[in-house]
């Protein structure tokens, strides 16, 4: 039995974009709505079925401001370098748009109504197995959260630049050093109706059948 509307499901999956310029900075996001979405996101796969993921939902303006300062600390130079690449004509139009909207976010992050920091308890191990299990146990849930929020009209953007100031951010949030911040999601209702799917290479160009480099027929 086909019980999903595939058109709608695929639209959700393909149009859940990283929202930066279209975050509504004027409208608060109710924590209850986010809690509903976390209940959805908690159904994502987790290694060993061990529930070690946590979420810090920040709607306190002072803490948001502090996190934005952490973000700017490294992000400003990083994105200015990106801007220089754009001005030198070294990147394509898509990359240029990403730089432009990333700079917008950097300049407005302190104004967002909410930031969500997904957390995994523990620290990643060095081995490939350890890394894959650690990140693989938390990243699917974060993406599910982005999808669940987007279905409710709330946009997010996956960002990591604040992690250059990981300790400062941890201090603001009262995190112990036994846990790991996964990302920083600016969170706000989005403006406008819909999003255009990102341009990506077609499946046939990125998929091999049975063996490396063996394309589908
Ligand atoms: C692991 C990871 C880290 C990212 N870090 C940042 C970041 O710090 N700042 C930012 O503006 N975007 C960040 N992005 C977003 C990307 O730059 C890019 O905009 C995005 O993947 C394009 O997605 P879209 O097609 O959904 O818009 C990150 C994305 C990923 C997956």
Coordinates of C-alpha atoms and ligand atoms in Angstrom, one line a residue:
X1 CA 0.0 0.0 0.0
X2 CA 1.3 3.4 -0.9
X3 CA 0.5 5.6 2.0
X4 CA 2.8 8.6 1.3
X5 CA 2.1 11.4 -1.0
X6 CA 5.3 11.1 -2.9
X7 CA 5.1 14.5 -4.6
X8 CA 4.7 16.2 -1.2
X9 CA 7.3 14.0 0.5
X10 CA 9.9 14.6 -2.2
X11 CA 9.1 18.3 -2.2
X12 CA 9.8 18.5 1.5
X13 CA 13.1 16.6 1.1
X14 CA 14.2 18.6 -1.9
X15 CA 13.2 22.0 -0.8
X16 CA 14.5 21.9 2.8
X17 CA 17.2 24.4 2.1
X18 CA 19.7 26.2 4.3
X19 CA 17.8 29.4 5.1
X20 CA 19.7 32.6 5.7
X21 CA 18.3 35.6 4.0
X22 CA 14.7 34.5 4.4
X23 CA 14.7 34.0 8.2
X24 CA 12.0 36.2 9.7
X25 CA 13.9 38.0 12.4
X26 CA 10.8 39.6 13.8
X27 CA 8.7 36.6 14.7
X28 CA 9.4 34.4 17.8
X29 CA 9.5 30.7 17.4
X30 CA 7.4 28.8 20.1
X31 CA 9.5 26.3 22.0
X32 CA 6.5 23.9 22.0
X33 CA 6.7 23.6 18.2
X34 CA 10.4 22.9 18.4
X35 CA 9.7 20.2 21.1
X36 CA 7.2 18.5 18.7
X37 CA 9.9 18.5 16.0
X38 CA 12.5 17.1 18.4
X39 CA 10.1 14.2 19.1
X40 CA 10.0 13.6 15.4
X41 CA 13.7 13.9 14.9
X42 CA 14.4 11.6 17.8
X43 CA 13.2 8.7 15.6
X44 CA 16.3 9.0 13.4
X45 CA 18.7 6.1 13.5
X46 CA 21.2 6.0 16.4
X47 CA 24.1 3.6 16.8
X48 CA 23.4 0.8 19.3
X49 CA 20.0 2.5 19.9
X50 CA 21.7 4.5 22.6
X51 CA 19.9 7.8 23.1
X52 CA 22.9 10.1 23.7
X53 CA 21.7 13.1 21.7
X54 CA 20.6 16.2 23.4
X55 CA 19.4 19.6 22.1
X56 CA 20.0 23.0 23.5
X57 CA 17.3 25.4 22.3
X58 CA 18.4 29.0 22.9
X59 CA 15.8 31.8 22.8
X60 CA 17.6 34.1 25.3
X61 CA 18.7 37.2 23.4
X62 CA 21.9 37.6 25.4
X63 CA 23.0 34.0 24.8
X64 CA 22.1 34.3 21.1
X65 CA 24.3 37.4 21.0
X66 CA 27.2 35.6 22.6
X67 CA 26.9 32.7 20.2
X68 CA 26.8 35.1 17.3
X69 CA 30.0 36.7 18.6
X70 CA 31.6 33.2 18.7
X71 CA 30.5 32.7 15.1
X72 CA 31.9 36.0 13.9
X73 CA 35.3 35.5 15.6
X74 CA 36.5 33.1 12.8
X75 CA 33.6 33.4 10.4
X76 CA 34.3 37.0 9.5
X77 CA 37.8 36.3 8.1
X78 CA 36.6 33.0 6.6
X79 CA 33.8 34.6 4.7
X80 CA 35.8 37.7 3.7
X81 CA 38.2 35.2 2.1
X82 CA 35.2 33.8 0.3
X83 CA 34.2 37.3 -0.8
X84 CA 37.7 37.9 -2.2
X85 CA 37.4 34.7 -4.3
X86 CA 34.0 35.9 -5.6
X87 CA 35.5 39.3 -6.5
X88 CA 38.4 37.7 -8.2
X89 CA 36.0 35.7 -10.3
X90 CA 37.3 32.4 -9.0
X91 CA 34.0 30.8 -8.1
X92 CA 30.8 30.0 -10.0
X93 CA 27.4 31.7 -9.5
X94 CA 26.1 29.1 -7.0
X95 CA 29.2 29.4 -4.8
X96 CA 29.0 33.2 -5.1
X97 CA 25.3 33.1 -3.9
X98 CA 26.3 30.9 -0.9
X99 CA 29.1 33.4 0.1
X100 CA 26.7 36.3 -0.3
X101 CA 24.0 34.6 1.9
X102 CA 26.5 33.3 4.4
X103 CA 27.8 36.9 4.9
X104 CA 24.2 38.0 5.4
X105 CA 23.7 35.4 8.1
X106 CA 27.0 36.3 9.8
X107 CA 25.9 39.9 9.9
X108 CA 22.4 39.1 11.3
X109 CA 22.9 36.0 13.5
X110 CA 22.6 38.0 16.7
X111 CA 19.1 39.0 15.6
X112 CA 17.6 35.5 15.1
X113 CA 14.8 34.6 17.5
X114 CA 16.3 31.2 18.2
X115 CA 19.4 29.1 17.9
X116 CA 19.4 25.3 18.2
X117 CA 22.6 23.5 19.1
X118 CA 22.4 19.7 18.6
X119 CA 24.6 17.9 21.1
X120 CA 26.0 14.4 21.3
X121 CA 27.2 13.2 24.6
X122 CA 30.8 11.9 24.4
X123 CA 33.6 12.9 22.1
X124 CA 34.3 11.3 18.7
X125 CA 37.0 8.6 18.6
X126 CA 39.8 8.6 16.0
X127 CA 39.1 5.4 14.2
X128 CA 36.9 5.4 11.1
X129 CA 34.4 3.2 13.0
X130 CA 34.4 5.5 15.9
X131 CA 33.9 8.6 13.8
X132 CA 31.3 7.0 11.6
X133 CA 29.3 5.7 14.6
X134 CA 29.6 9.0 16.4
X135 CA 28.6 11.4 13.6
X136 CA 26.2 8.9 12.0
X137 CA 24.3 8.6 15.3
X138 CA 23.5 12.3 15.4
X139 CA 23.5 13.9 12.0
X140 CA 20.4 12.0 10.7
X141 CA 18.5 13.4 13.7
X142 CA 19.6 17.0 13.0
X143 CA 18.5 16.7 9.4
X144 CA 15.1 15.2 10.5
X145 CA 14.8 18.2 12.8
X146 CA 15.4 20.6 9.8
X147 CA 12.8 18.7 7.8
X148 CA 10.2 18.7 10.6
X149 CA 10.7 22.4 11.2
X150 CA 10.5 23.3 7.6
X151 CA 7.2 21.4 7.3
X152 CA 5.9 23.8 9.9
X153 CA 7.2 26.9 8.2
X154 CA 10.4 27.2 10.2
X155 CA 13.7 27.6 8.4
X156 CA 17.1 26.6 9.7
X157 CA 20.7 26.6 8.3
X158 CA 23.3 24.1 9.1
X159 CA 26.4 26.0 10.3
X160 CA 29.6 25.1 12.0
X161 CA 31.8 28.2 12.0
X162 CA 31.2 28.9 15.7
X163 CA 33.0 25.7 16.5
X164 CA 36.3 27.5 16.1
X165 CA 35.2 29.0 19.4
X166 CA 33.9 25.7 20.7
X167 CA 35.0 26.3 24.3
X168 CA 33.6 29.8 24.5
X169 CA 30.2 28.6 23.2
X170 CA 30.3 25.7 25.6
X171 CA 30.8 28.1 28.5
X172 CA 27.9 30.2 27.4
X173 CA 25.6 27.2 27.3
X174 CA 27.0 25.6 30.5
X175 CA 28.1 22.5 28.6
X176 CA 30.4 20.0 30.2
X177 CA 33.6 19.0 28.3
X178 CA 32.3 15.5 27.9
X179 CA 29.8 16.5 25.2
X180 CA 30.2 17.6 21.6
X181 CA 28.4 20.4 19.7
X182 CA 27.4 19.2 16.3
X183 CA 26.2 22.4 14.6
X184 CA 24.6 25.7 15.2
X185 CA 21.1 26.1 13.6
X186 CA 19.8 29.6 13.4
X187 CA 16.0 29.0 13.6
X188 CA 13.2 31.3 12.5
X189 CA 9.9 31.3 10.5
X190 CA 10.8 31.7 6.9
X191 CA 9.4 34.4 4.6
X192 CA 8.0 33.6 1.2
X193 CA 6.1 30.4 0.1
X194 CA 8.5 27.9 -1.2
X195 CA 12.1 27.1 -2.0
X196 CA 13.7 26.0 -5.3
X197 CA 15.5 22.6 -5.0
X198 CA 19.3 23.0 -5.0
X199 CA 21.2 22.1 -8.1
X200 CA 22.9 18.8 -7.7
X201 CA 24.4 16.3 -10.0
X202 CA 22.0 13.6 -11.3
X203 CA 21.9 10.2 -9.5
X204 CA 23.3 8.5 -12.6
X205 CA 26.5 10.6 -12.4
X206 CA 27.2 9.8 -8.7
X207 CA 26.0 6.2 -8.4
X208 CA 27.9 3.0 -9.1
X209 CA 26.4 -0.4 -9.4
X210 CA 28.2 -3.3 -7.6
X211 CA 31.7 -1.8 -8.2
X212 CA 33.5 1.6 -7.9
X213 CA 33.2 3.5 -11.2
X214 CA 30.6 1.2 -12.7
X215 CA 27.7 3.4 -13.7
X216 CA 24.1 2.3 -13.9
X217 CA 23.1 1.1 -17.4
Ligands
LIG1 C1 28.8 20.4 7.7 C2 28.3 21.7 7.2 C3 28.7 22.9 7.7 C4 28.3 24.1 7.2 N1 28.7 25.3 7.8 C5 28.1 26.4 7.4 C6 28.5 27.6 8.1 O1 29.2 27.6 9.1 N2 27.9 28.8 7.7 C7 27.0 28.8 6.7 O2 26.5 29.9 6.3 N3 26.7 27.7 6.0 C8 27.2 26.5 6.4 N4 26.8 25.4 5.7 C9 25.9 25.4 4.6 C10 26.7 25.3 3.2 O3 27.6 26.3 3.1 C11 25.7 25.4 2.0 O4 25.1 26.6 2.0 C12 24.7 24.4 2.0 O5 25.2 23.1 2.2 C13 23.8 24.5 0.7 O6 22.7 23.9 1.1 P1 21.3 24.3 0.4 O7 21.3 23.7 -1.0 O8 20.4 23.6 1.3 O9 21.1 25.7 0.5 C14 27.3 24.1 6.2 C15 26.8 22.9 5.7 C16 27.3 21.7 6.1 C17 26.7 20.4 5.6

